[in-house]
């Protein structure tokens, strides 16, 4: 009988004898993975939504007067001095009036009595993707406000700010829930293995006395940890996927989910979660058996 | 672990070995002895004389407070990890308290000694069957050991000790719960192992085991060597 055959026989025997505590650990790992992955899924979708919405982000600098060609050149240079931008577009009073009229469509006759220069001239600045962090945009808008002739800068500050704080809150929730659930799962696995070790203390001591190597004693427990991590994470993620499918089916169509283009975790991240779960469960298992073997 | 050639003729070497338990109980004091390879060696003495402690020191279940113990040429207290495990695979021990796994079957208890050295399942099965036949316990093959009598448990503990064909067999009170005919079966099994090359150390109260024997007998009294009779053969 080779080493691995002997080890797998031990694993089978152990699973058979301690199936109740093994089941409890398996459920804890599954639930931990499910809760963590659920928050993470929401977090990644929020980030994705933020990215998509920021594609439309532009800063509008309202000016006191229509700038002449020379001043336009100077302003363009000033803006580029802060950072390269994707696009700079000067909108004169007349152009602003035309745009507004177009937007009003059939109702444009409400503008009939209005002077054609009642709207302020502006500069529309589309920042580069690299400049779209909340703090960067804030700094950039303050810089634009300080430009000569600038009256006001608008970029949907309130919305951007709220979204920024919401994603920050979600990041904290993901990190905290992740940490707590990781600790829970690791301790549960370590505790189950410790219970198993205590229940089999006589056997393990006998194994040492009849010449079992430490690897022979340790390997079955490590395999149990790996199995708990693997099956627990797969079941947890499968439950999350089922939940995701249910939400997608029941809430598809126009609505907030459509706006956010709700997507499941990419395969690489699923693999990372499964590997992480396996690593943590093995760690819990290893730490327990190490204490016994030191004894 | 490589075989040590210097110890071709000596299996156990003990030099001035003492074992003192806390706070100040001397179980063994200045024990020096050599046991040759293939020898059957008796340890006798009253309860508390130090027989069991001596066996525990030889198989590294306990460490001496002083002195040197070599088994098959290796200082057993210096061995660690896999080296110690591999040496232990060559030592079969039948403990006074049996150390059987009460919730396992007889066959599983005997097999455990062979499983740790990765013997093939078929060979393990055959060896278990042979041993149970020799000890007339074939019908107990699948019996849970907790359901056995003390005498049967004692024989299973002995079967486990010899199962892996070890080079050294340590037996603590092998016949304490046995009648005369079963004692004979046990001694036959041990003799067979000795003829196959194993060294046997038997700690016993039972004078019928060693009185007529040609083997060496060491008597312990209060943890010291009281007498050592010379035997005729190794």
mmCIF file of N, CA, C and O in Angstrom, chain A residues 201-241:
data_model
loop_
_atom_site.group_PDB
_atom_site.id
_atom_site.type_symbol
_atom_site.label_atom_id
_atom_site.label_comp_id
_atom_site.label_asym_id
_atom_site.label_seq_id
_atom_site.Cartn_x
_atom_site.Cartn_y
_atom_site.Cartn_z
ATOM 1 N N UNK A 201 -7.426 10.897 19.952
ATOM 2 C CA UNK A 201 -6.124 11.062 20.605
ATOM 3 C C UNK A 201 -5.427 9.712 20.813
ATOM 4 O O UNK A 201 -4.235 9.569 20.502
ATOM 5 N N UNK A 202 -6.194 8.735 21.313
ATOM 6 C CA UNK A 202 -5.598 7.417 21.575
ATOM 7 C C UNK A 202 -5.032 6.821 20.290
ATOM 8 O O UNK A 202 -3.936 6.269 20.275
ATOM 9 N N UNK A 203 -5.818 6.965 19.235
ATOM 10 C CA UNK A 203 -5.389 6.382 17.961
ATOM 11 C C UNK A 203 -4.122 7.072 17.439
ATOM 12 O O UNK A 203 -3.183 6.429 16.978
ATOM 13 N N UNK A 204 -4.122 8.415 17.544
ATOM 14 C CA UNK A 204 -2.975 9.150 17.021
ATOM 15 C C UNK A 204 -1.718 8.857 17.833
ATOM 16 O O UNK A 204 -0.617 8.745 17.277
ATOM 17 N N UNK A 205 -1.897 8.710 19.140
ATOM 18 C CA UNK A 205 -0.739 8.367 19.976
ATOM 19 C C UNK A 205 -0.232 6.970 19.633
ATOM 20 O O UNK A 205 0.974 6.747 19.548
ATOM 21 N N UNK A 206 -1.188 6.070 19.401
ATOM 22 C CA UNK A 206 -0.794 4.715 19.016
ATOM 23 C C UNK A 206 -0.062 4.730 17.672
ATOM 24 O O UNK A 206 0.953 4.048 17.496
ATOM 25 N N UNK A 207 -0.584 5.539 16.750
ATOM 26 C CA UNK A 207 0.062 5.631 15.433
ATOM 27 C C UNK A 207 1.519 6.075 15.581
ATOM 28 O O UNK A 207 2.410 5.542 14.910
ATOM 29 N N UNK A 208 1.745 7.029 16.477
ATOM 30 C CA UNK A 208 3.123 7.477 16.701
ATOM 31 C C UNK A 208 3.964 6.342 17.270
ATOM 32 O O UNK A 208 5.115 6.151 16.877
ATOM 33 N N UNK A 209 3.366 5.582 18.188
ATOM 34 C CA UNK A 209 4.125 4.508 18.841
ATOM 35 C C UNK A 209 4.452 3.373 17.874
ATOM 36 O O UNK A 209 5.484 2.713 18.017
ATOM 37 N N UNK A 210 3.562 3.109 16.913
ATOM 38 C CA UNK A 210 3.856 2.013 15.980
ATOM 39 C C UNK A 210 4.672 2.486 14.775
ATOM 40 O O UNK A 210 4.935 1.725 13.861
ATOM 41 N N UNK A 211 5.072 3.759 14.807
ATOM 42 C CA UNK A 211 6.017 4.229 13.793
ATOM 43 C C UNK A 211 5.423 5.003 12.632
ATOM 44 O O UNK A 211 6.040 5.085 11.565
ATOM 45 N N UNK A 212 4.244 5.586 12.824
ATOM 46 C CA UNK A 212 3.699 6.423 11.743
ATOM 47 C C UNK A 212 4.515 7.715 11.655
ATOM 48 O O UNK A 212 4.855 8.292 12.690
ATOM 49 N N UNK A 213 4.847 8.112 10.456
ATOM 50 C CA UNK A 213 5.591 9.373 10.299
ATOM 51 C C UNK A 213 4.631 10.536 10.528
ATOM 52 O O UNK A 213 3.411 10.372 10.433
ATOM 53 N N UNK A 214 5.213 11.705 10.794
ATOM 54 C CA UNK A 214 4.363 12.883 10.991
ATOM 55 C C UNK A 214 3.528 13.173 9.747
ATOM 56 O O UNK A 214 2.384 13.595 9.843
ATOM 57 N N UNK A 215 4.104 12.929 8.572
ATOM 58 C CA UNK A 215 3.356 13.177 7.330
ATOM 59 C C UNK A 215 2.138 12.269 7.255
ATOM 60 O O UNK A 215 1.063 12.678 6.824
ATOM 61 N N UNK A 216 2.334 11.018 7.681
ATOM 62 C CA UNK A 216 1.236 10.044 7.644
ATOM 63 C C UNK A 216 0.100 10.485 8.572
ATOM 64 O O UNK A 216 -1.079 10.316 8.257
ATOM 65 N N UNK A 217 0.476 11.065 9.721
ATOM 66 C CA UNK A 217 -0.552 11.513 10.675
ATOM 67 C C UNK A 217 -1.177 12.824 10.205
ATOM 68 O O UNK A 217 -2.387 13.029 10.296
ATOM 69 N N UNK A 218 -0.334 13.698 9.645
ATOM 70 C CA UNK A 218 -0.788 15.052 9.283
ATOM 71 C C UNK A 218 -1.628 15.060 7.997
ATOM 72 O O UNK A 218 -2.626 15.781 7.909
ATOM 73 N N UNK A 219 -1.202 14.260 7.021
ATOM 74 C CA UNK A 219 -1.816 14.344 5.684
ATOM 75 C C UNK A 219 -3.347 14.191 5.688
ATOM 76 O O UNK A 219 -4.038 14.988 5.038
ATOM 77 N N UNK A 220 -3.917 13.217 6.413
ATOM 78 C CA UNK A 220 -5.382 13.091 6.364
ATOM 79 C C UNK A 220 -6.095 14.357 6.851
ATOM 80 O O UNK A 220 -7.122 14.747 6.297
ATOM 81 N N UNK A 221 -5.533 14.992 7.874
ATOM 82 C CA UNK A 221 -6.169 16.205 8.403
ATOM 83 C C UNK A 221 -6.061 17.358 7.395
ATOM 84 O O UNK A 221 -6.985 18.152 7.244
ATOM 85 N N UNK A 222 -4.907 17.419 6.731
ATOM 86 C CA UNK A 222 -4.746 18.464 5.715
ATOM 87 C C UNK A 222 -5.726 18.245 4.566
ATOM 88 O O UNK A 222 -6.342 19.190 4.060
ATOM 89 N N UNK A 223 -5.884 16.976 4.190
ATOM 90 C CA UNK A 223 -6.814 16.667 3.089
ATOM 91 C C UNK A 223 -8.239 17.027 3.507
ATOM 92 O O UNK A 223 -9.008 17.576 2.705
ATOM 93 N N UNK A 224 -8.572 16.748 4.765
ATOM 94 C CA UNK A 224 -9.906 17.138 5.249
ATOM 95 C C UNK A 224 -10.096 18.643 5.135
ATOM 96 O O UNK A 224 -11.147 19.121 4.715
ATOM 97 N N UNK A 225 -9.068 19.411 5.528
ATOM 98 C CA UNK A 225 -9.125 20.876 5.435
ATOM 99 C C UNK A 225 -9.320 21.320 3.995
ATOM 100 O O UNK A 225 -10.151 22.179 3.682
ATOM 101 N N UNK A 226 -8.551 20.696 3.088
ATOM 102 C CA UNK A 226 -8.658 21.037 1.667
ATOM 103 C C UNK A 226 -10.069 20.724 1.156
ATOM 104 O O UNK A 226 -10.688 21.535 0.456
ATOM 105 N N UNK A 227 -10.574 19.546 1.532
ATOM 106 C CA UNK A 227 -11.916 19.150 1.080
ATOM 107 C C UNK A 227 -12.982 20.113 1.606
ATOM 108 O O UNK A 227 -13.896 20.508 0.871
ATOM 109 N N UNK A 228 -12.833 20.505 2.882
ATOM 110 C CA UNK A 228 -13.805 21.437 3.455
ATOM 111 C C UNK A 228 -13.757 22.777 2.724
ATOM 112 O O UNK A 228 -14.782 23.364 2.420
ATOM 113 N N UNK A 229 -12.529 23.258 2.457
ATOM 114 C CA UNK A 229 -12.365 24.528 1.759
ATOM 115 C C UNK A 229 -12.922 24.462 0.348
ATOM 116 O O UNK A 229 -13.632 25.363 -0.113
ATOM 117 N N UNK A 230 -12.614 23.352 -0.339
ATOM 118 C CA UNK A 230 -13.039 23.206 -1.739
ATOM 119 C C UNK A 230 -14.560 23.063 -1.839
ATOM 120 O O UNK A 230 -15.220 23.836 -2.542
ATOM 121 N N UNK A 231 -15.101 22.087 -1.119
ATOM 122 C CA UNK A 231 -16.549 21.848 -1.249
ATOM 123 C C UNK A 231 -17.341 23.024 -0.676
ATOM 124 O O UNK A 231 -18.331 23.452 -1.258
ATOM 125 N N UNK A 232 -16.878 23.552 0.460
ATOM 126 C CA UNK A 232 -17.579 24.685 1.078
ATOM 127 C C UNK A 232 -17.634 25.882 0.156
ATOM 128 O O UNK A 232 -18.692 26.501 -0.022
ATOM 129 N N UNK A 233 -16.509 26.207 -0.495
ATOM 130 C CA UNK A 233 -16.485 27.389 -1.361
ATOM 131 C C UNK A 233 -17.294 27.139 -2.638
ATOM 132 O O UNK A 233 -17.991 28.036 -3.123
ATOM 133 N N UNK A 234 -17.219 25.914 -3.170
ATOM 134 C CA UNK A 234 -17.974 25.620 -4.396
ATOM 135 C C UNK A 234 -19.476 25.718 -4.119
ATOM 136 O O UNK A 234 -20.225 26.329 -4.899
ATOM 137 N N UNK A 235 -19.891 25.158 -2.989
ATOM 138 C CA UNK A 235 -21.325 25.203 -2.669
ATOM 139 C C UNK A 235 -21.746 26.656 -2.393
ATOM 140 O O UNK A 235 -22.797 27.112 -2.852
ATOM 141 N N UNK A 236 -20.919 27.399 -1.653
ATOM 142 C CA UNK A 236 -21.221 28.807 -1.352
ATOM 143 C C UNK A 236 -21.348 29.630 -2.631
ATOM 144 O O UNK A 236 -22.302 30.398 -2.805
ATOM 145 N N UNK A 237 -20.403 29.425 -3.545
ATOM 146 C CA UNK A 237 -20.437 30.184 -4.804
ATOM 147 C C UNK A 237 -21.597 29.732 -5.705
ATOM 148 O O UNK A 237 -22.192 30.547 -6.407
ATOM 149 N N UNK A 238 -21.890 28.429 -5.650
ATOM 150 C CA UNK A 238 -23.017 27.935 -6.456
ATOM 151 C C UNK A 238 -24.320 28.545 -5.952
ATOM 152 O O UNK A 238 -25.188 28.935 -6.754
ATOM 153 N N UNK A 239 -24.451 28.650 -4.637
ATOM 154 C CA UNK A 239 -25.662 29.253 -4.062
ATOM 155 C C UNK A 239 -25.744 30.721 -4.481
ATOM 156 O O UNK A 239 -26.825 31.225 -4.823
ATOM 157 N N UNK A 240 -24.610 31.385 -4.489
ATOM 158 C CA UNK A 240 -24.594 32.800 -4.899
ATOM 159 C C UNK A 240 -24.990 32.927 -6.373
ATOM 160 O O UNK A 240 -25.740 33.826 -6.757
ATOM 161 N N UNK A 241 -24.490 31.986 -7.193
ATOM 162 C CA UNK A 241 -24.811 32.029 -8.618
ATOM 163 C C UNK A 241 -26.318 31.813 -8.825
ATOM 164 O O UNK A 241 -26.949 32.499 -9.639
#
